[in-house]
């Protein structure tokens, strides 16, 4: 078992150690919730100030040209592309993950006429399921085949238009085999849509290497774009020319400023745009992505696995009563670990009161995310130590830790 | 004809004069494009700084509760409601105008089963038409009945599910009679959806007084929420319980943090939410709306009409070669005027070079917006004077004013 000093030594040798300085982290806090909301990169504040004061305030409407607001979605998209194995011109940043899921799932049904089935799994991040249910309610003629992950490959047949999966599970962190499942979808003529919300920025994703067709993902988790940051979507190059999303807003038009009455899709991935880009949110996200400049995602992944293992080793050694809500094999999980405990909610509140921030997911999961750009080995050691102390003292039994907030 | 001194006197007596101090306007600029992008309210900067530094940076994920991020969409919506004649709990701020149009138009078709026709007019702001075309392409079984405004009432029959109109036309500023057209839609059993993008914050809108069913609108024009600000949507109280949008993202769920697999709509207008709220954009919009605190919209309207008339009086008196692209009757137009000229693009560029900012809309429209909260009578006089000078000198004939930018 590693000692605290061992952890300090690991930090001293960590090739990513300097990245932590790029974040503005609150004192006295060990933040293990970057999988829910990434921490604040230092350059966001000056970038937003410039966007507000100079671009909006001073240059006003001219900034569409002078600050190139109009190309923010593709500029930010190209930055994200590098992190997820996509090419330039395959990704845009826009709207929310949920809205982008709707665009792409509906487009996939159009791209596979005659096929009415979408395959996905239960217990997926709910918005993925809800959006498919909304699409089914709208179209009527759609079958959702919701099957456990072990049965996914068997659920694919020639009636399937789309396989929609979240690459890294939001609760368990379990990673799907993107290459194998995409190939299985293709083998029956279906498309594969990957939700990268818990993958992008956390581990090396290789969309094109896996032959993925479509993807969406979140801007405010491991990409650190800020609360409710714009999301992204990916349409593989070879699908773009014929791809039709139903959300045909003016920014996805081939000539938005011609103000013609008839919709003609923009070339390439730009047809995935809908309304006017959220300039402030995109500016914050663009700045936040600079924290990944020059970063080797393999180093990120290696450190992430080491941090997760370290936490599990320490907690399972020193604390009793926890179940394991994730794989013990780091290679099989994303950048997060999950413990289960029937009093998980109160334990998490007690941890937060001691400055260790993770989150709770019903019914009994304590979730801890390890963001290699700003979490140190010693943070993980200290967090495990505090948890162990809370359990030893029974501190979480205090009534105040059982009060439920609006957002848990 | 009013002199410059008369204008200074009007400004001195203007009950809205003090509002101008709430905006951070660039020196040397007369900004007549608030109909495209509202100017920067001074309190946006500190509010955004607090949202970034304290809420995101310091309190991180806890801010969903402590800064009440979770209620931003309804909190901002309630502020907008007052300006558009809606009640509390009828408006939320979310997504873009285009996305919200899709939600409500699709929902209207669901609410009128068996009816397949949507009536609208040609030359509407294009995204309204494009979104309907996207909905038709997705559903197949939808007829878009696109008829000139004089024929709208006649186009309504018992096959019509929805009448979708923009209250104030984006180019001509022409105002529809919301009460009469809503009543005509209701007379055949159809719903009425109003796009308030060029009305909200510019003139007193009375959705409930007119019996309107549904509405959407823009946050970055007269509401001054910043570039690409979140938009809003309105669902009349009596329709909410049965209203189904197809964009059933997790934030529109009755219990988003229960993470259940099946979608159950939230009560009331909250079912219009889709993905995670754009906290930074909503925070800016919330701050910007404070500029309307205590403002009498009838005073706004009266000044807006006076400013538009003043501009048209001066320009048509002193300049030759302009056609009128809007009504000469202030009561028949919104807070903007339109002039037409075959060299309209170059003339607008020359004006912008002289510090008078309006915009150009193809093929030949010069559009000038008058935002009563920060535009003075003397600004209008000076703008007309500069335009007259540009025309007298033929200044706009210079080659540099004919270069076309990405966004015009």
mmCIF file of N, CA, C and O in Angstrom, chain B residues 7-80:
data_model
loop_
_atom_site.group_PDB
_atom_site.id
_atom_site.type_symbol
_atom_site.label_atom_id
_atom_site.label_comp_id
_atom_site.label_asym_id
_atom_site.label_seq_id
_atom_site.Cartn_x
_atom_site.Cartn_y
_atom_site.Cartn_z
ATOM 1 N N UNK B 7 -34.151 67.909 -30.114
ATOM 2 C CA UNK B 7 -33.890 66.527 -29.682
ATOM 3 C C UNK B 7 -33.244 66.503 -28.303
ATOM 4 O O UNK B 7 -33.593 65.670 -27.460
ATOM 5 N N UNK B 8 -32.302 67.394 -28.091
ATOM 6 C CA UNK B 8 -31.670 67.458 -26.769
ATOM 7 C C UNK B 8 -32.725 67.744 -25.691
ATOM 8 O O UNK B 8 -32.669 67.197 -24.591
ATOM 9 N N UNK B 9 -33.676 68.573 -26.025
ATOM 10 C CA UNK B 9 -34.742 68.878 -25.069
ATOM 11 C C UNK B 9 -35.638 67.663 -24.814
ATOM 12 O O UNK B 9 -36.034 67.395 -23.688
ATOM 13 N N UNK B 10 -35.926 66.945 -25.891
ATOM 14 C CA UNK B 10 -36.732 65.725 -25.717
ATOM 15 C C UNK B 10 -36.006 64.734 -24.814
ATOM 16 O O UNK B 10 -36.614 64.076 -23.957
ATOM 17 N N UNK B 11 -34.702 64.619 -25.007
ATOM 18 C CA UNK B 11 -33.929 63.714 -24.151
ATOM 19 C C UNK B 11 -33.979 64.154 -22.689
ATOM 20 O O UNK B 11 -34.070 63.321 -21.783
ATOM 21 N N UNK B 12 -33.910 65.466 -22.483
ATOM 22 C CA UNK B 12 -33.918 65.975 -21.106
ATOM 23 C C UNK B 12 -35.241 65.651 -20.408
ATOM 24 O O UNK B 12 -35.286 65.448 -19.193
ATOM 25 N N UNK B 13 -36.308 65.571 -21.178
ATOM 26 C CA UNK B 13 -37.627 65.296 -20.587
ATOM 27 C C UNK B 13 -37.997 63.814 -20.604
ATOM 28 O O UNK B 13 -39.033 63.422 -20.076
ATOM 29 N N UNK B 14 -37.138 62.992 -21.248
ATOM 30 C CA UNK B 14 -37.457 61.560 -21.460
ATOM 31 C C UNK B 14 -37.494 60.785 -20.140
ATOM 32 O O UNK B 14 -36.481 60.715 -19.439
ATOM 33 N N UNK B 15 -38.630 60.200 -19.797
ATOM 34 C CA UNK B 15 -38.687 59.443 -18.534
ATOM 35 C C UNK B 15 -37.771 58.216 -18.524
ATOM 36 O O UNK B 15 -37.474 57.667 -17.465
ATOM 37 N N UNK B 16 -37.317 57.761 -19.700
ATOM 38 C CA UNK B 16 -36.432 56.589 -19.764
ATOM 39 C C UNK B 16 -34.950 56.980 -19.833
ATOM 40 O O UNK B 16 -34.079 56.117 -19.910
ATOM 41 N N UNK B 17 -34.683 58.293 -19.821
ATOM 42 C CA UNK B 17 -33.311 58.765 -20.083
ATOM 43 C C UNK B 17 -32.278 58.097 -19.166
ATOM 44 O O UNK B 17 -31.180 57.736 -19.618
ATOM 45 N N UNK B 18 -32.628 57.916 -17.911
ATOM 46 C CA UNK B 18 -31.643 57.400 -16.953
ATOM 47 C C UNK B 18 -31.250 55.953 -17.237
ATOM 48 O O UNK B 18 -30.192 55.485 -16.810
ATOM 49 N N UNK B 19 -32.082 55.254 -17.976
ATOM 50 C CA UNK B 19 -31.773 53.835 -18.279
ATOM 51 C C UNK B 19 -30.475 53.688 -19.070
ATOM 52 O O UNK B 19 -29.797 52.674 -18.982
ATOM 53 N N UNK B 20 -30.201 54.687 -19.894
ATOM 54 C CA UNK B 20 -28.987 54.621 -20.724
ATOM 55 C C UNK B 20 -27.738 54.376 -19.887
ATOM 56 O O UNK B 20 -26.800 53.710 -20.324
ATOM 57 N N UNK B 21 -27.738 54.905 -18.668
ATOM 58 C CA UNK B 21 -26.571 54.735 -17.792
ATOM 59 C C UNK B 21 -26.384 53.278 -17.358
ATOM 60 O O UNK B 21 -25.341 52.905 -16.845
ATOM 61 N N UNK B 22 -27.412 52.471 -17.551
ATOM 62 C CA UNK B 22 -27.298 51.063 -17.169
ATOM 63 C C UNK B 22 -26.584 50.247 -18.239
ATOM 64 O O UNK B 22 -26.366 49.049 -18.062
ATOM 65 N N UNK B 23 -26.230 50.895 -19.340
ATOM 66 C CA UNK B 23 -25.562 50.185 -20.440
ATOM 67 C C UNK B 23 -24.152 50.710 -20.634
ATOM 68 O O UNK B 23 -23.872 51.890 -20.406
ATOM 69 N N UNK B 24 -23.299 49.814 -21.074
ATOM 70 C CA UNK B 24 -21.903 50.139 -21.322
ATOM 71 C C UNK B 24 -21.747 50.308 -22.837
ATOM 72 O O UNK B 24 -21.491 49.349 -23.558
ATOM 73 N N UNK B 25 -21.936 51.533 -23.294
ATOM 74 C CA UNK B 25 -21.945 51.783 -24.750
ATOM 75 C C UNK B 25 -20.600 52.319 -25.198
ATOM 76 O O UNK B 25 -19.999 53.154 -24.526
ATOM 77 N N UNK B 26 -20.099 51.841 -26.326
ATOM 78 C CA UNK B 26 -18.793 52.315 -26.790
ATOM 79 C C UNK B 26 -18.858 53.791 -27.193
ATOM 80 O O UNK B 26 -19.862 54.248 -27.733
ATOM 81 N N UNK B 27 -17.773 54.512 -26.933
ATOM 82 C CA UNK B 27 -17.719 55.928 -27.299
ATOM 83 C C UNK B 27 -17.718 56.069 -28.814
ATOM 84 O O UNK B 27 -17.172 55.231 -29.529
ATOM 85 N N UNK B 28 -18.309 57.123 -29.288
ATOM 86 C CA UNK B 28 -18.235 57.425 -30.725
ATOM 87 C C UNK B 28 -19.115 56.548 -31.598
ATOM 88 O O UNK B 28 -18.950 56.512 -32.819
ATOM 89 N N UNK B 29 -20.013 55.843 -30.996
ATOM 90 C CA UNK B 29 -20.867 54.936 -31.767
ATOM 91 C C UNK B 29 -22.335 55.281 -31.509
ATOM 92 O O UNK B 29 -22.723 55.536 -30.365
ATOM 93 N N UNK B 30 -23.120 55.302 -32.572
ATOM 94 C CA UNK B 30 -24.579 55.371 -32.422
ATOM 95 C C UNK B 30 -25.095 53.997 -32.813
ATOM 96 O O UNK B 30 -24.995 53.579 -33.961
ATOM 97 N N UNK B 31 -25.625 53.304 -31.837
ATOM 98 C CA UNK B 31 -25.937 51.888 -32.047
ATOM 99 C C UNK B 31 -27.418 51.708 -32.349
ATOM 100 O O UNK B 31 -28.265 51.823 -31.468
ATOM 101 N N UNK B 32 -27.698 51.421 -33.605
ATOM 102 C CA UNK B 32 -29.078 51.225 -34.043
ATOM 103 C C UNK B 32 -29.273 49.791 -34.530
ATOM 104 O O UNK B 32 -29.857 49.527 -35.580
ATOM 105 N N UNK B 33 -28.707 48.864 -33.781
ATOM 106 C CA UNK B 33 -28.809 47.457 -34.173
ATOM 107 C C UNK B 33 -29.167 46.581 -32.981
ATOM 108 O O UNK B 33 -28.877 45.386 -32.974
ATOM 109 N N UNK B 34 -29.809 47.179 -32.013
ATOM 110 C CA UNK B 34 -30.239 46.421 -30.842
ATOM 111 C C UNK B 34 -31.292 45.384 -31.190
ATOM 112 O O UNK B 34 -31.570 44.467 -30.421
ATOM 113 N N UNK B 35 -31.868 45.506 -32.379
ATOM 114 C CA UNK B 35 -32.811 44.502 -32.884
ATOM 115 C C UNK B 35 -32.081 43.250 -33.360
ATOM 116 O O UNK B 35 -32.707 42.222 -33.605
ATOM 117 N N UNK B 36 -30.764 43.330 -33.493
ATOM 118 C CA UNK B 36 -29.992 42.161 -33.907
ATOM 119 C C UNK B 36 -29.167 41.636 -32.732
ATOM 120 O O UNK B 36 -29.148 40.439 -32.468
ATOM 121 N N UNK B 37 -28.489 42.546 -32.032
ATOM 122 C CA UNK B 37 -27.739 42.192 -30.823
ATOM 123 C C UNK B 37 -27.837 43.366 -29.869
ATOM 124 O O UNK B 37 -27.281 44.436 -30.143
ATOM 125 N N UNK B 38 -28.519 43.183 -28.776
ATOM 126 C CA UNK B 38 -28.659 44.251 -27.785
ATOM 127 C C UNK B 38 -27.310 44.635 -27.195
ATOM 128 O O UNK B 38 -26.383 43.820 -27.123
ATOM 129 N N UNK B 39 -27.190 45.897 -26.763
ATOM 130 C CA UNK B 39 -25.953 46.392 -26.157
ATOM 131 C C UNK B 39 -25.738 45.757 -24.784
ATOM 132 O O UNK B 39 -26.630 45.136 -24.216
ATOM 133 N N UNK B 40 -24.534 45.957 -24.262
ATOM 134 C CA UNK B 40 -24.107 45.322 -23.006
ATOM 135 C C UNK B 40 -24.608 46.090 -21.779
ATOM 136 O O UNK B 40 -24.170 47.217 -21.540
ATOM 137 N N UNK B 41 -25.488 45.484 -20.984
ATOM 138 C CA UNK B 41 -25.852 46.123 -19.714
ATOM 139 C C UNK B 41 -24.659 46.039 -18.741
ATOM 140 O O UNK B 41 -23.950 45.030 -18.692
ATOM 141 N N UNK B 42 -24.466 47.113 -17.993
ATOM 142 C CA UNK B 42 -23.286 47.183 -17.111
ATOM 143 C C UNK B 42 -23.241 46.078 -16.063
ATOM 144 O O UNK B 42 -22.165 45.671 -15.630
ATOM 145 N N UNK B 43 -24.381 45.611 -15.626
ATOM 146 C CA UNK B 43 -24.340 44.638 -14.528
ATOM 147 C C UNK B 43 -24.066 43.205 -15.009
ATOM 148 O O UNK B 43 -23.930 42.306 -14.187
ATOM 149 N N UNK B 44 -23.944 43.019 -16.309
ATOM 150 C CA UNK B 44 -23.639 41.671 -16.803
ATOM 151 C C UNK B 44 -22.227 41.254 -16.393
ATOM 152 O O UNK B 44 -21.991 40.116 -15.982
ATOM 153 N N UNK B 45 -21.312 42.186 -16.523
ATOM 154 C CA UNK B 45 -19.910 41.842 -16.250
ATOM 155 C C UNK B 45 -19.694 41.362 -14.811
ATOM 156 O O UNK B 45 -19.170 40.275 -14.598
ATOM 157 N N UNK B 46 -20.116 42.130 -13.805
ATOM 158 C CA UNK B 46 -19.952 41.607 -12.431
ATOM 159 C C UNK B 46 -20.747 40.328 -12.176
ATOM 160 O O UNK B 46 -20.293 39.450 -11.448
ATOM 161 N N UNK B 47 -21.921 40.221 -12.800
ATOM 162 C CA UNK B 47 -22.719 39.004 -12.569
ATOM 163 C C UNK B 47 -22.016 37.785 -13.152
ATOM 164 O O UNK B 47 -21.970 36.726 -12.527
ATOM 165 N N UNK B 48 -21.456 37.936 -14.354
ATOM 166 C CA UNK B 48 -20.748 36.814 -14.973
ATOM 167 C C UNK B 48 -19.472 36.497 -14.206
ATOM 168 O O UNK B 48 -19.110 35.337 -14.045
ATOM 169 N N UNK B 49 -18.816 37.539 -13.739
ATOM 170 C CA UNK B 49 -17.594 37.315 -12.972
ATOM 171 C C UNK B 49 -17.919 36.513 -11.707
ATOM 172 O O UNK B 49 -17.182 35.583 -11.347
ATOM 173 N N UNK B 50 -19.017 36.833 -11.063
ATOM 174 C CA UNK B 50 -19.426 36.071 -9.868
ATOM 175 C C UNK B 50 -19.786 34.637 -10.257
ATOM 176 O O UNK B 50 -19.445 33.688 -9.548
ATOM 177 N N UNK B 51 -20.467 34.488 -11.384
ATOM 178 C CA UNK B 51 -20.853 33.140 -11.800
ATOM 179 C C UNK B 51 -19.602 32.305 -12.091
ATOM 180 O O UNK B 51 -19.537 31.126 -11.739
ATOM 181 N N UNK B 52 -18.613 32.908 -12.714
ATOM 182 C CA UNK B 52 -17.401 32.166 -13.060
ATOM 183 C C UNK B 52 -16.551 31.934 -11.818
ATOM 184 O O UNK B 52 -16.186 30.803 -11.494
ATOM 185 N N UNK B 53 -16.250 33.001 -11.106
ATOM 186 C CA UNK B 53 -15.258 32.897 -10.035
ATOM 187 C C UNK B 53 -15.824 32.241 -8.776
ATOM 188 O O UNK B 53 -15.221 31.326 -8.232
ATOM 189 N N UNK B 54 -16.984 32.719 -8.347
ATOM 190 C CA UNK B 54 -17.514 32.209 -7.074
ATOM 191 C C UNK B 54 -18.332 30.940 -7.266
ATOM 192 O O UNK B 54 -18.160 29.969 -6.535
ATOM 193 N N UNK B 55 -19.243 30.980 -8.241
ATOM 194 C CA UNK B 55 -20.163 29.850 -8.347
ATOM 195 C C UNK B 55 -19.473 28.642 -8.986
ATOM 196 O O UNK B 55 -19.461 27.556 -8.413
ATOM 197 N N UNK B 56 -18.895 28.841 -10.166
ATOM 198 C CA UNK B 56 -18.203 27.727 -10.815
ATOM 199 C C UNK B 56 -16.869 27.441 -10.119
ATOM 200 O O UNK B 56 -16.620 26.347 -9.616
ATOM 201 N N UNK B 57 -15.987 28.448 -10.062
ATOM 202 C CA UNK B 57 -14.620 28.217 -9.605
ATOM 203 C C UNK B 57 -14.536 27.787 -8.156
ATOM 204 O O UNK B 57 -13.844 26.821 -7.818
ATOM 205 N N UNK B 58 -15.233 28.505 -7.268
ATOM 206 C CA UNK B 58 -15.061 28.242 -5.835
ATOM 207 C C UNK B 58 -16.028 27.172 -5.316
ATOM 208 O O UNK B 58 -15.634 26.235 -4.646
ATOM 209 N N UNK B 59 -17.313 27.331 -5.665
ATOM 210 C CA UNK B 59 -18.308 26.420 -5.074
ATOM 211 C C UNK B 59 -18.580 25.208 -5.955
ATOM 212 O O UNK B 59 -19.259 24.268 -5.518
ATOM 213 N N UNK B 60 -18.098 25.257 -7.164
ATOM 214 C CA UNK B 60 -18.154 24.107 -8.071
ATOM 215 C C UNK B 60 -19.545 23.475 -8.096
ATOM 216 O O UNK B 60 -20.545 24.183 -8.190
ATOM 217 N N UNK B 61 -19.589 22.172 -8.020
ATOM 218 C CA UNK B 61 -20.845 21.457 -8.227
ATOM 219 C C UNK B 61 -21.921 21.844 -7.204
ATOM 220 O O UNK B 61 -23.126 21.740 -7.480
ATOM 221 N N UNK B 62 -21.486 22.347 -6.036
ATOM 222 C CA UNK B 62 -22.458 22.725 -5.000
ATOM 223 C C UNK B 62 -23.374 23.864 -5.460
ATOM 224 O O UNK B 62 -24.464 24.057 -4.921
ATOM 225 N N UNK B 63 -22.925 24.619 -6.481
ATOM 226 C CA UNK B 63 -23.709 25.781 -6.915
ATOM 227 C C UNK B 63 -25.050 25.417 -7.533
ATOM 228 O O UNK B 63 -25.925 26.273 -7.638
ATOM 229 N N UNK B 64 -25.214 24.165 -7.923
ATOM 230 C CA UNK B 64 -26.547 23.777 -8.385
ATOM 231 C C UNK B 64 -27.568 24.056 -7.304
ATOM 232 O O UNK B 64 -28.700 24.452 -7.584
ATOM 233 N N UNK B 65 -27.143 23.876 -6.040
ATOM 234 C CA UNK B 65 -28.015 24.208 -4.914
ATOM 235 C C UNK B 65 -27.759 25.617 -4.388
ATOM 236 O O UNK B 65 -28.669 26.430 -4.303
ATOM 237 N N UNK B 66 -26.487 25.908 -4.049
ATOM 238 C CA UNK B 66 -26.227 27.159 -3.313
ATOM 239 C C UNK B 66 -26.465 28.397 -4.176
ATOM 240 O O UNK B 66 -26.879 29.432 -3.677
ATOM 241 N N UNK B 67 -26.197 28.316 -5.478
ATOM 242 C CA UNK B 67 -26.476 29.462 -6.350
ATOM 243 C C UNK B 67 -27.782 29.241 -7.111
ATOM 244 O O UNK B 67 -28.119 30.037 -7.990
ATOM 245 N N UNK B 68 -28.472 28.177 -6.775
ATOM 246 C CA UNK B 68 -29.777 27.878 -7.375
ATOM 247 C C UNK B 68 -29.717 27.843 -8.904
ATOM 248 O O UNK B 68 -30.635 28.293 -9.593
ATOM 249 N N UNK B 69 -28.629 27.297 -9.429
ATOM 250 C CA UNK B 69 -28.521 27.138 -10.888
ATOM 251 C C UNK B 69 -29.720 26.375 -11.451
ATOM 252 O O UNK B 69 -30.167 26.644 -12.550
ATOM 253 N N UNK B 70 -30.189 25.426 -10.639
ATOM 254 C CA UNK B 70 -31.216 24.526 -11.148
ATOM 255 C C UNK B 70 -32.493 25.282 -11.523
ATOM 256 O O UNK B 70 -33.224 24.868 -12.428
ATOM 257 N N UNK B 71 -32.726 26.406 -10.848
ATOM 258 C CA UNK B 71 -33.949 27.167 -11.154
ATOM 259 C C UNK B 71 -33.738 28.355 -12.077
ATOM 260 O O UNK B 71 -34.656 29.161 -12.281
ATOM 261 N N UNK B 72 -32.536 28.477 -12.640
ATOM 262 C CA UNK B 72 -32.284 29.603 -13.555
ATOM 263 C C UNK B 72 -33.295 29.674 -14.702
ATOM 264 O O UNK B 72 -33.800 30.761 -15.016
ATOM 265 N N UNK B 73 -33.618 28.555 -15.369
ATOM 266 C CA UNK B 73 -34.531 28.672 -16.509
ATOM 267 C C UNK B 73 -35.897 29.255 -16.134
ATOM 268 O O UNK B 73 -36.445 30.084 -16.870
ATOM 269 N N UNK B 74 -36.428 28.868 -14.974
ATOM 270 C CA UNK B 74 -37.744 29.406 -14.612
ATOM 271 C C UNK B 74 -37.624 30.791 -13.992
ATOM 272 O O UNK B 74 -38.496 31.634 -14.170
ATOM 273 N N UNK B 75 -36.517 31.035 -13.289
ATOM 274 C CA UNK B 75 -36.324 32.366 -12.694
ATOM 275 C C UNK B 75 -36.212 33.422 -13.790
ATOM 276 O O UNK B 75 -36.837 34.474 -13.739
ATOM 277 N N UNK B 76 -35.402 33.112 -14.800
ATOM 278 C CA UNK B 76 -35.252 34.050 -15.921
ATOM 279 C C UNK B 76 -36.560 34.109 -16.712
ATOM 280 O O UNK B 76 -36.996 35.179 -17.151
ATOM 281 N N UNK B 77 -37.206 32.965 -16.856
ATOM 282 C CA UNK B 77 -38.482 32.930 -17.580
ATOM 283 C C UNK B 77 -39.527 33.819 -16.930
ATOM 284 O O UNK B 77 -40.254 34.548 -17.607
ATOM 285 N N UNK B 78 -39.586 33.791 -15.608
ATOM 286 C CA UNK B 78 -40.572 34.625 -14.910
ATOM 287 C C UNK B 78 -40.300 36.114 -15.123
ATOM 288 O O UNK B 78 -41.227 36.923 -15.196
ATOM 289 N N UNK B 79 -39.026 36.469 -15.233
ATOM 290 C CA UNK B 79 -38.677 37.873 -15.503
ATOM 291 C C UNK B 79 -39.142 38.285 -16.907
ATOM 292 O O UNK B 79 -39.579 39.414 -17.125
ATOM 293 N N UNK B 80 -38.991 37.364 -17.850
ATOM 294 C CA UNK B 80 -39.411 37.666 -19.228
ATOM 295 C C UNK B 80 -40.940 37.715 -19.308
ATOM 296 O O UNK B 80 -41.513 38.535 -20.046
#
